[in-house]
Amino acid sequence: MPLTFCTLASGSKGNCIYVSAGDQAVLIDCGLSAKQTLLRLEAKGLSPHSIKAIIITHEHSDHVRGVRVLSKRLRIPALATGATWAATKDKDAVRHVPMSAGRALEMAGIKVHPFSVSHDAADPVGLVLTAGGVSLGVATDLGAPTRLVRHHLAGCAALVLEHNHDATMLAEGSYPPWLKQRVRSAHGHLSNDQGAELLAELVHQGLKQVVLAHLSEQNNRPDLARDAAQNCLSGCGSDADLWVASQEQPSDVFTL
Ligand SMILES: [Zn+2]
Ligand SMILES: [Zn+2]
């Protein structure tokens, strides 16, 4: 069964990725309103009834805003680590399915493998989703490309990788000093250069699709993120397709 995915939204105002294998699917995070999530699914011809669960990477509002309403509407559970679930607000009557970093589980015909990432949340995870022998790796809120992250993302046919900010735009931008420090810390977000460095280590023959994610609206531009990643791919001799995910529009639907 091929693995298909679509980034419904990406950025500090809301994150949500649809991933399906055959007629079953999961959402990775639901940081849009339930209404907006359903509208974007419909716009891409993706059936909400295929969705069997929402997998929560961490409790920040740009990842969980729509979880309660959407899980109620679709009668689906939320997968989250115990600490993430404890830290998640606004979850009344949502059924929680526990997961743990380092332990794979099966959901909607997809093997879900969460792994720890360095980010300022209770127990944040990145994810590798596998079906039909191919994997999608997702790491969008992390301050450092640790060895654990590189280990888990190696060999994925598709990667959704954070390219949050351009270091110069962040340094010269209007964020207060404490917030600049938070963003660039090892528990914040990856810059374009850090994202491209990580990508360079993950390039392999079977890498087909790269999606740059969680771009800052204030401290980045799509062309800068794209240039950093494209230089890296070209330098590595990779012909993987590159897409820059947006806050306002869903991506193409990619089939691996
Ligand atoms: Zn985020
Ligand atoms: Zn976050």
PDB file of C-alpha atoms and ligand atoms in Angstrom:
ATOM      1  CA  MET A   1       0.000   0.000   0.000  1.00  0.00           C
ATOM      2  CA  PRO A   2       1.671   3.284  -1.002  1.00  0.00           C
ATOM      3  CA  LEU A   3       2.232   5.959   1.600  1.00  0.00           C
ATOM      4  CA  THR A   4       0.627   9.282   0.750  1.00  0.00           C
ATOM      5  CA  PHE A   5       0.966  12.573   2.588  1.00  0.00           C
ATOM      6  CA  CYS A   6      -0.082  16.204   2.414  1.00  0.00           C
ATOM      7  CA  THR A   7       0.994  19.115   4.584  1.00  0.00           C
ATOM      8  CA  LEU A   8      -2.294  20.904   5.347  1.00  0.00           C
ATOM      9  CA  ALA A   9      -0.520  23.736   7.163  1.00  0.00           C
ATOM     10  CA  SER A  10       2.941  24.463   8.503  1.00  0.00           C
ATOM     11  CA  GLY A  11       4.222  27.314  10.663  1.00  0.00           C
ATOM     12  CA  SER A  12       3.784  28.988  14.020  1.00  0.00           C
ATOM     13  CA  LYS A  13       0.043  29.574  13.404  1.00  0.00           C
ATOM     14  CA  GLY A  14      -0.784  25.898  12.952  1.00  0.00           C
ATOM     15  CA  ASN A  15       0.668  22.567  11.849  1.00  0.00           C
ATOM     16  CA  CYS A  16      -1.102  19.538  10.426  1.00  0.00           C
ATOM     17  CA  ILE A  17       0.023  16.725   8.124  1.00  0.00           C
ATOM     18  CA  TYR A  18      -2.294  14.108   6.603  1.00  0.00           C
ATOM     19  CA  VAL A  19      -0.673  10.701   6.071  1.00  0.00           C
ATOM     20  CA  SER A  20      -2.484   7.735   4.548  1.00  0.00           C
ATOM     21  CA  ALA A  21      -1.883   4.136   3.551  1.00  0.00           C
ATOM     22  CA  GLY A  22      -4.710   2.945   1.329  1.00  0.00           C
ATOM     23  CA  ASP A  23      -8.073   3.994   2.710  1.00  0.00           C
ATOM     24  CA  GLN A  24      -6.842   4.656   6.254  1.00  0.00           C
ATOM     25  CA  ALA A  25      -5.034   7.741   7.499  1.00  0.00           C
ATOM     26  CA  VAL A  26      -3.687   9.629  10.497  1.00  0.00           C
ATOM     27  CA  LEU A  27      -3.094  13.303  11.143  1.00  0.00           C
ATOM     28  CA  ILE A  28       0.216  14.416  12.578  1.00  0.00           C
ATOM     29  CA  ASP A  29      -0.832  17.278  14.865  1.00  0.00           C
ATOM     30  CA  CYS A  30      -3.944  19.389  14.490  1.00  0.00           C
ATOM     31  CA  GLY A  31      -2.894  22.982  15.032  1.00  0.00           C
ATOM     32  CA  LEU A  32      -5.571  24.477  12.790  1.00  0.00           C
ATOM     33  CA  SER A  33      -9.174  24.824  13.893  1.00  0.00           C
ATOM     34  CA  ALA A  34     -11.237  21.723  13.170  1.00  0.00           C
ATOM     35  CA  LYS A  35     -13.229  23.736  10.620  1.00  0.00           C
ATOM     36  CA  GLN A  36     -10.122  24.865   8.762  1.00  0.00           C
ATOM     37  CA  THR A  37      -8.676  21.349   8.847  1.00  0.00           C
ATOM     38  CA  LEU A  38     -11.838  19.927   7.274  1.00  0.00           C
ATOM     39  CA  LEU A  39     -11.915  22.661   4.629  1.00  0.00           C
ATOM     40  CA  ARG A  40      -8.327  21.951   3.616  1.00  0.00           C
ATOM     41  CA  LEU A  41      -8.916  18.188   3.510  1.00  0.00           C
ATOM     42  CA  GLU A  42     -11.879  18.779   1.234  1.00  0.00           C
ATOM     43  CA  ALA A  43      -9.876  21.143  -0.981  1.00  0.00           C
ATOM     44  CA  LYS A  44      -7.333  18.364  -1.550  1.00  0.00           C
ATOM     45  CA  GLY A  45      -9.955  15.644  -2.068  1.00  0.00           C
ATOM     46  CA  LEU A  46      -8.904  13.825   1.130  1.00  0.00           C
ATOM     47  CA  SER A  47     -11.641  12.100   3.108  1.00  0.00           C
ATOM     48  CA  PRO A  48     -11.878  13.023   6.807  1.00  0.00           C
ATOM     49  CA  HIS A  49     -13.494   9.625   7.388  1.00  0.00           C
ATOM     50  CA  SER A  50     -10.223   7.922   6.492  1.00  0.00           C
ATOM     51  CA  ILE A  51      -8.579   9.491   9.563  1.00  0.00           C
ATOM     52  CA  LYS A  52      -8.290   7.046  12.464  1.00  0.00           C
ATOM     53  CA  ALA A  53      -6.245   9.100  14.946  1.00  0.00           C
ATOM     54  CA  ILE A  54      -4.386  12.342  15.571  1.00  0.00           C
ATOM     55  CA  ILE A  55      -0.749  11.883  16.558  1.00  0.00           C
ATOM     56  CA  ILE A  56       0.436  14.773  18.732  1.00  0.00           C
ATOM     57  CA  THR A  57       4.150  15.635  18.556  1.00  0.00           C
ATOM     58  CA  HIS A  58       4.007  18.101  21.492  1.00  0.00           C
ATOM     59  CA  GLU A  59       1.571  20.303  23.355  1.00  0.00           C
ATOM     60  CA  HIS A  60       2.300  23.734  21.835  1.00  0.00           C
ATOM     61  CA  SER A  61      -0.896  25.372  20.623  1.00  0.00           C
ATOM     62  CA  ASP A  62       0.247  25.486  16.989  1.00  0.00           C
ATOM     63  CA  HIS A  63       0.125  21.661  17.121  1.00  0.00           C
ATOM     64  CA  VAL A  64      -2.979  20.947  19.223  1.00  0.00           C
ATOM     65  CA  ARG A  65      -5.439  23.816  18.674  1.00  0.00           C
ATOM     66  CA  GLY A  66      -8.004  21.737  16.790  1.00  0.00           C
ATOM     67  CA  VAL A  67      -7.522  18.383  18.527  1.00  0.00           C
ATOM     68  CA  ARG A  68     -10.523  18.441  20.882  1.00  0.00           C
ATOM     69  CA  VAL A  69     -13.137  19.519  18.357  1.00  0.00           C
ATOM     70  CA  LEU A  70     -11.860  17.414  15.466  1.00  0.00           C
ATOM     71  CA  SER A  71     -11.424  14.236  17.517  1.00  0.00           C
ATOM     72  CA  LYS A  72     -14.973  14.649  18.799  1.00  0.00           C
ATOM     73  CA  ARG A  73     -16.346  15.342  15.332  1.00  0.00           C
ATOM     74  CA  LEU A  74     -14.605  12.341  13.749  1.00  0.00           C
ATOM     75  CA  ARG A  75     -14.791  10.142  16.887  1.00  0.00           C
ATOM     76  CA  ILE A  76     -11.087   9.422  16.817  1.00  0.00           C
ATOM     77  CA  PRO A  77      -8.482   9.223  19.586  1.00  0.00           C
ATOM     78  CA  ALA A  78      -5.334  11.261  20.119  1.00  0.00           C
ATOM     79  CA  LEU A  79      -1.970   9.554  20.379  1.00  0.00           C
ATOM     80  CA  ALA A  80       0.509  11.339  22.630  1.00  0.00           C
ATOM     81  CA  THR A  81       3.183  10.522  25.167  1.00  0.00           C
ATOM     82  CA  GLY A  82       2.025  10.646  28.778  1.00  0.00           C
ATOM     83  CA  ALA A  83       3.889  13.868  29.551  1.00  0.00           C
ATOM     84  CA  THR A  84       2.647  15.572  26.368  1.00  0.00           C
ATOM     85  CA  TRP A  85      -0.923  14.558  27.157  1.00  0.00           C
ATOM     86  CA  ALA A  86      -0.626  15.816  30.740  1.00  0.00           C
ATOM     87  CA  ALA A  87       0.618  19.160  29.390  1.00  0.00           C
ATOM     88  CA  THR A  88      -2.083  19.429  26.702  1.00  0.00           C
ATOM     89  CA  LYS A  89      -4.909  21.833  27.556  1.00  0.00           C
ATOM     90  CA  ASP A  90      -8.389  21.728  26.094  1.00  0.00           C
ATOM     91  CA  LYS A  91      -8.771  17.973  25.698  1.00  0.00           C
ATOM     92  CA  ASP A  92     -12.107  17.312  27.444  1.00  0.00           C
ATOM     93  CA  ALA A  93     -13.585  13.929  26.490  1.00  0.00           C
ATOM     94  CA  VAL A  94     -10.818  13.160  23.989  1.00  0.00           C
ATOM     95  CA  ARG A  95      -9.747   9.506  24.120  1.00  0.00           C
ATOM     96  CA  HIS A  96      -6.019   9.263  24.744  1.00  0.00           C
ATOM     97  CA  VAL A  97      -3.929   6.432  23.289  1.00  0.00           C
ATOM     98  CA  PRO A  98      -0.522   6.455  24.997  1.00  0.00           C
ATOM     99  CA  MET A  99       2.701   6.288  23.029  1.00  0.00           C
ATOM    100  CA  SER A 100       6.347   6.455  24.076  1.00  0.00           C
ATOM    101  CA  ALA A 101       9.451   7.757  22.359  1.00  0.00           C
ATOM    102  CA  GLY A 102      11.497   4.819  21.113  1.00  0.00           C
ATOM    103  CA  ARG A 103       8.558   2.425  20.921  1.00  0.00           C
ATOM    104  CA  ALA A 104       6.872   1.772  17.565  1.00  0.00           C
ATOM    105  CA  LEU A 105       3.156   1.066  17.297  1.00  0.00           C
ATOM    106  CA  GLU A 106       0.677   0.388  14.522  1.00  0.00           C
ATOM    107  CA  MET A 107      -2.168   2.758  13.656  1.00  0.00           C
ATOM    108  CA  ALA A 108      -4.357   2.815  10.532  1.00  0.00           C
ATOM    109  CA  GLY A 109      -2.113   0.276   8.817  1.00  0.00           C
ATOM    110  CA  ILE A 110       0.890   2.550   9.354  1.00  0.00           C
ATOM    111  CA  LYS A 111       3.853   1.794  11.604  1.00  0.00           C
ATOM    112  CA  VAL A 112       4.390   4.852  13.784  1.00  0.00           C
ATOM    113  CA  HIS A 113       7.793   5.299  15.377  1.00  0.00           C
ATOM    114  CA  PRO A 114       8.142   8.308  17.707  1.00  0.00           C
ATOM    115  CA  PHE A 115      11.599   9.490  18.793  1.00  0.00           C
ATOM    116  CA  SER A 116      12.713  12.243  21.185  1.00  0.00           C
ATOM    117  CA  VAL A 117      13.684  15.674  19.896  1.00  0.00           C
ATOM    118  CA  SER A 118      15.230  18.668  21.634  1.00  0.00           C
ATOM    119  CA  HIS A 119      12.515  21.347  21.969  1.00  0.00           C
ATOM    120  CA  ASP A 120      11.055  23.389  24.836  1.00  0.00           C
ATOM    121  CA  ALA A 121       8.012  21.179  25.491  1.00  0.00           C
ATOM    122  CA  ALA A 122       7.212  18.413  28.006  1.00  0.00           C
ATOM    123  CA  ASP A 123       8.192  15.379  25.909  1.00  0.00           C
ATOM    124  CA  PRO A 124       8.430  16.373  22.235  1.00  0.00           C
ATOM    125  CA  VAL A 125       8.827  13.761  19.518  1.00  0.00           C
ATOM    126  CA  GLY A 126       9.676  13.499  15.846  1.00  0.00           C
ATOM    127  CA  LEU A 127       8.086  10.684  13.858  1.00  0.00           C
ATOM    128  CA  VAL A 128       8.865   8.072  11.258  1.00  0.00           C
ATOM    129  CA  LEU A 129       5.761   6.627   9.565  1.00  0.00           C
ATOM    130  CA  THR A 130       6.186   3.485   7.492  1.00  0.00           C
ATOM    131  CA  ALA A 131       3.864   1.590   5.154  1.00  0.00           C
ATOM    132  CA  GLY A 132       4.461  -0.531   2.082  1.00  0.00           C
ATOM    133  CA  GLY A 133       8.180  -0.593   2.797  1.00  0.00           C
ATOM    134  CA  VAL A 134       8.661   3.185   2.545  1.00  0.00           C
ATOM    135  CA  SER A 135       9.030   5.746   5.309  1.00  0.00           C
ATOM    136  CA  LEU A 136       8.160   9.376   5.866  1.00  0.00           C
ATOM    137  CA  GLY A 137      10.259  11.200   8.482  1.00  0.00           C
ATOM    138  CA  VAL A 138       8.927  14.293  10.246  1.00  0.00           C
ATOM    139  CA  ALA A 139      10.987  16.627  12.425  1.00  0.00           C
ATOM    140  CA  THR A 140       9.605  20.153  12.610  1.00  0.00           C
ATOM    141  CA  ASP A 141      10.151  21.577  16.087  1.00  0.00           C
ATOM    142  CA  LEU A 142      13.676  20.951  17.245  1.00  0.00           C
ATOM    143  CA  GLY A 143      16.579  23.076  18.321  1.00  0.00           C
ATOM    144  CA  ALA A 144      19.356  20.660  17.462  1.00  0.00           C
ATOM    145  CA  PRO A 145      19.883  17.910  14.894  1.00  0.00           C
ATOM    146  CA  THR A 146      20.984  15.300  17.426  1.00  0.00           C
ATOM    147  CA  ARG A 147      22.470  11.918  16.621  1.00  0.00           C
ATOM    148  CA  LEU A 148      19.191  10.302  17.613  1.00  0.00           C
ATOM    149  CA  VAL A 149      17.319  12.448  15.077  1.00  0.00           C
ATOM    150  CA  ARG A 150      19.800  11.618  12.299  1.00  0.00           C
ATOM    151  CA  HIS A 151      19.633   7.934  13.190  1.00  0.00           C
ATOM    152  CA  HIS A 152      15.839   7.772  12.925  1.00  0.00           C
ATOM    153  CA  LEU A 153      15.488   9.875   9.784  1.00  0.00           C
ATOM    154  CA  ALA A 154      18.150   7.980   7.839  1.00  0.00           C
ATOM    155  CA  GLY A 155      16.711   5.975   4.949  1.00  0.00           C
ATOM    156  CA  CYS A 156      13.352   7.774   4.711  1.00  0.00           C
ATOM    157  CA  ALA A 157      11.919   8.190   1.195  1.00  0.00           C
ATOM    158  CA  ALA A 158      10.377  11.508   2.206  1.00  0.00           C
ATOM    159  CA  LEU A 159      11.325  14.068   4.830  1.00  0.00           C
ATOM    160  CA  VAL A 160       9.380  16.929   6.352  1.00  0.00           C
ATOM    161  CA  LEU A 161      12.181  18.975   7.864  1.00  0.00           C
ATOM    162  CA  GLU A 162      12.138  22.221   9.777  1.00  0.00           C
ATOM    163  CA  HIS A 163      13.709  25.248   8.102  1.00  0.00           C
ATOM    164  CA  ASN A 164      12.452  27.795  10.625  1.00  0.00           C
ATOM    165  CA  HIS A 165      14.525  30.924  10.224  1.00  0.00           C
ATOM    166  CA  ASP A 166      17.279  32.657   8.371  1.00  0.00           C
ATOM    167  CA  ALA A 167      19.956  33.392  10.987  1.00  0.00           C
ATOM    168  CA  THR A 168      20.572  36.945   9.721  1.00  0.00           C
ATOM    169  CA  MET A 169      16.869  37.832   9.495  1.00  0.00           C
ATOM    170  CA  LEU A 170      16.379  36.572  13.052  1.00  0.00           C
ATOM    171  CA  ALA A 171      19.388  38.518  14.352  1.00  0.00           C
ATOM    172  CA  GLU A 172      18.318  41.748  12.631  1.00  0.00           C
ATOM    173  CA  GLY A 173      14.567  41.291  13.072  1.00  0.00           C
ATOM    174  CA  SER A 174      12.126  42.743  15.578  1.00  0.00           C
ATOM    175  CA  TYR A 175      11.904  39.859  18.061  1.00  0.00           C
ATOM    176  CA  PRO A 176      12.911  40.834  21.616  1.00  0.00           C
ATOM    177  CA  PRO A 177      16.335  39.466  22.684  1.00  0.00           C
ATOM    178  CA  TRP A 178      14.846  36.739  24.927  1.00  0.00           C
ATOM    179  CA  LEU A 179      12.736  35.418  22.064  1.00  0.00           C
ATOM    180  CA  LYS A 180      15.635  35.460  19.595  1.00  0.00           C
ATOM    181  CA  GLN A 181      17.598  33.491  22.161  1.00  0.00           C
ATOM    182  CA  ARG A 182      14.754  31.001  22.605  1.00  0.00           C
ATOM    183  CA  VAL A 183      14.350  30.421  18.856  1.00  0.00           C
ATOM    184  CA  ARG A 184      18.049  29.828  18.201  1.00  0.00           C
ATOM    185  CA  SER A 185      18.679  27.757  21.361  1.00  0.00           C
ATOM    186  CA  ALA A 186      19.164  23.986  21.310  1.00  0.00           C
ATOM    187  CA  HIS A 187      15.529  23.729  22.480  1.00  0.00           C
ATOM    188  CA  GLY A 188      14.146  26.128  19.888  1.00  0.00           C
ATOM    189  CA  HIS A 189      13.958  25.794  16.109  1.00  0.00           C
ATOM    190  CA  LEU A 190      16.351  24.877  13.278  1.00  0.00           C
ATOM    191  CA  SER A 191      17.648  27.628  10.995  1.00  0.00           C
ATOM    192  CA  ASN A 192      17.834  27.185   7.217  1.00  0.00           C
ATOM    193  CA  ASP A 193      21.536  26.386   7.525  1.00  0.00           C
ATOM    194  CA  GLN A 194      20.977  23.823  10.287  1.00  0.00           C
ATOM    195  CA  GLY A 195      18.118  22.245   8.344  1.00  0.00           C
ATOM    196  CA  ALA A 196      20.266  22.018   5.205  1.00  0.00           C
ATOM    197  CA  GLU A 197      23.158  20.524   7.199  1.00  0.00           C
ATOM    198  CA  LEU A 198      20.831  17.896   8.580  1.00  0.00           C
ATOM    199  CA  LEU A 199      19.449  17.239   5.103  1.00  0.00           C
ATOM    200  CA  ALA A 200      22.984  16.766   3.731  1.00  0.00           C
ATOM    201  CA  GLU A 201      23.485  13.947   6.215  1.00  0.00           C
ATOM    202  CA  LEU A 202      20.203  12.294   5.263  1.00  0.00           C
ATOM    203  CA  VAL A 203      20.484  12.337   1.475  1.00  0.00           C
ATOM    204  CA  HIS A 204      20.497   8.891  -0.112  1.00  0.00           C
ATOM    205  CA  GLN A 205      19.514   7.318  -3.420  1.00  0.00           C
ATOM    206  CA  GLY A 206      15.997   6.521  -2.288  1.00  0.00           C
ATOM    207  CA  LEU A 207      15.158  10.041  -1.065  1.00  0.00           C
ATOM    208  CA  LYS A 208      12.292  11.214  -3.291  1.00  0.00           C
ATOM    209  CA  GLN A 209      10.573  14.114  -1.583  1.00  0.00           C
ATOM    210  CA  VAL A 210      11.736  16.831   0.784  1.00  0.00           C
ATOM    211  CA  VAL A 211       9.269  19.281   2.346  1.00  0.00           C
ATOM    212  CA  LEU A 212      10.651  22.309   4.173  1.00  0.00           C
ATOM    213  CA  ALA A 213       8.457  23.076   7.155  1.00  0.00           C
ATOM    214  CA  HIS A 214       7.646  25.451  10.027  1.00  0.00           C
ATOM    215  CA  LEU A 215       9.054  28.530   8.247  1.00  0.00           C
ATOM    216  CA  SER A 216       8.877  31.672  10.365  1.00  0.00           C
ATOM    217  CA  GLU A 217       6.776  34.387   8.733  1.00  0.00           C
ATOM    218  CA  GLN A 218       8.890  37.086  10.399  1.00  0.00           C
ATOM    219  CA  ASN A 219      12.358  35.614  10.211  1.00  0.00           C
ATOM    220  CA  ASN A 220      12.430  33.658   6.970  1.00  0.00           C
ATOM    221  CA  ARG A 221      11.463  33.752   3.305  1.00  0.00           C
ATOM    222  CA  PRO A 222      10.483  30.721   1.220  1.00  0.00           C
ATOM    223  CA  ASP A 223      13.184  31.490  -1.386  1.00  0.00           C
ATOM    224  CA  LEU A 224      15.918  31.560   1.267  1.00  0.00           C
ATOM    225  CA  ALA A 225      14.832  28.224   2.738  1.00  0.00           C
ATOM    226  CA  ARG A 226      14.539  26.719  -0.730  1.00  0.00           C
ATOM    227  CA  ASP A 227      17.991  27.976  -1.789  1.00  0.00           C
ATOM    228  CA  ALA A 228      19.634  26.495   1.317  1.00  0.00           C
ATOM    229  CA  ALA A 229      18.039  23.087   0.768  1.00  0.00           C
ATOM    230  CA  GLN A 230      18.454  23.076  -3.030  1.00  0.00           C
ATOM    231  CA  ASN A 231      22.170  23.891  -2.753  1.00  0.00           C
ATOM    232  CA  CYS A 232      22.482  20.999  -0.353  1.00  0.00           C
ATOM    233  CA  LEU A 233      20.600  18.557  -2.593  1.00  0.00           C
ATOM    234  CA  SER A 234      22.484  19.628  -5.729  1.00  0.00           C
ATOM    235  CA  GLY A 235      25.806  19.436  -3.890  1.00  0.00           C
ATOM    236  CA  CYS A 236      24.962  15.888  -2.817  1.00  0.00           C
ATOM    237  CA  GLY A 237      23.903  14.885  -6.349  1.00  0.00           C
ATOM    238  CA  SER A 238      20.313  14.257  -5.229  1.00  0.00           C
ATOM    239  CA  ASP A 239      17.365  14.773  -7.565  1.00  0.00           C
ATOM    240  CA  ALA A 240      14.806  14.635  -4.749  1.00  0.00           C
ATOM    241  CA  ASP A 241      11.846  16.971  -5.299  1.00  0.00           C
ATOM    242  CA  LEU A 242      11.682  20.007  -3.026  1.00  0.00           C
ATOM    243  CA  TRP A 243       8.531  21.669  -1.689  1.00  0.00           C
ATOM    244  CA  VAL A 244       8.260  24.587   0.709  1.00  0.00           C
ATOM    245  CA  ALA A 245       5.246  24.089   2.994  1.00  0.00           C
ATOM    246  CA  SER A 246       3.078  27.097   3.706  1.00  0.00           C
ATOM    247  CA  GLN A 247       0.910  28.347   6.515  1.00  0.00           C
ATOM    248  CA  GLU A 248      -1.940  29.373   4.271  1.00  0.00           C
ATOM    249  CA  GLN A 249      -2.158  26.633   1.619  1.00  0.00           C
ATOM    250  CA  PRO A 250      -1.993  22.842   1.698  1.00  0.00           C
ATOM    251  CA  SER A 251       0.850  21.227  -0.224  1.00  0.00           C
ATOM    252  CA  ASP A 252       0.463  18.829  -3.119  1.00  0.00           C
ATOM    253  CA  VAL A 253      -0.526  15.286  -2.164  1.00  0.00           C
ATOM    254  CA  PHE A 254       2.688  13.262  -2.414  1.00  0.00           C
ATOM    255  CA  THR A 255       2.644   9.514  -3.071  1.00  0.00           C
ATOM    256  CA  LEU A 256       5.747   7.512  -2.240  1.00  0.00           C
TER     257      LEU A 256
HETATM  258 ZN    ZN B   1       5.493  24.443  16.288  1.00  0.00          ZN
HETATM  259 ZN    ZN B   2       6.796  23.782  19.410  1.00  0.00          ZN
END
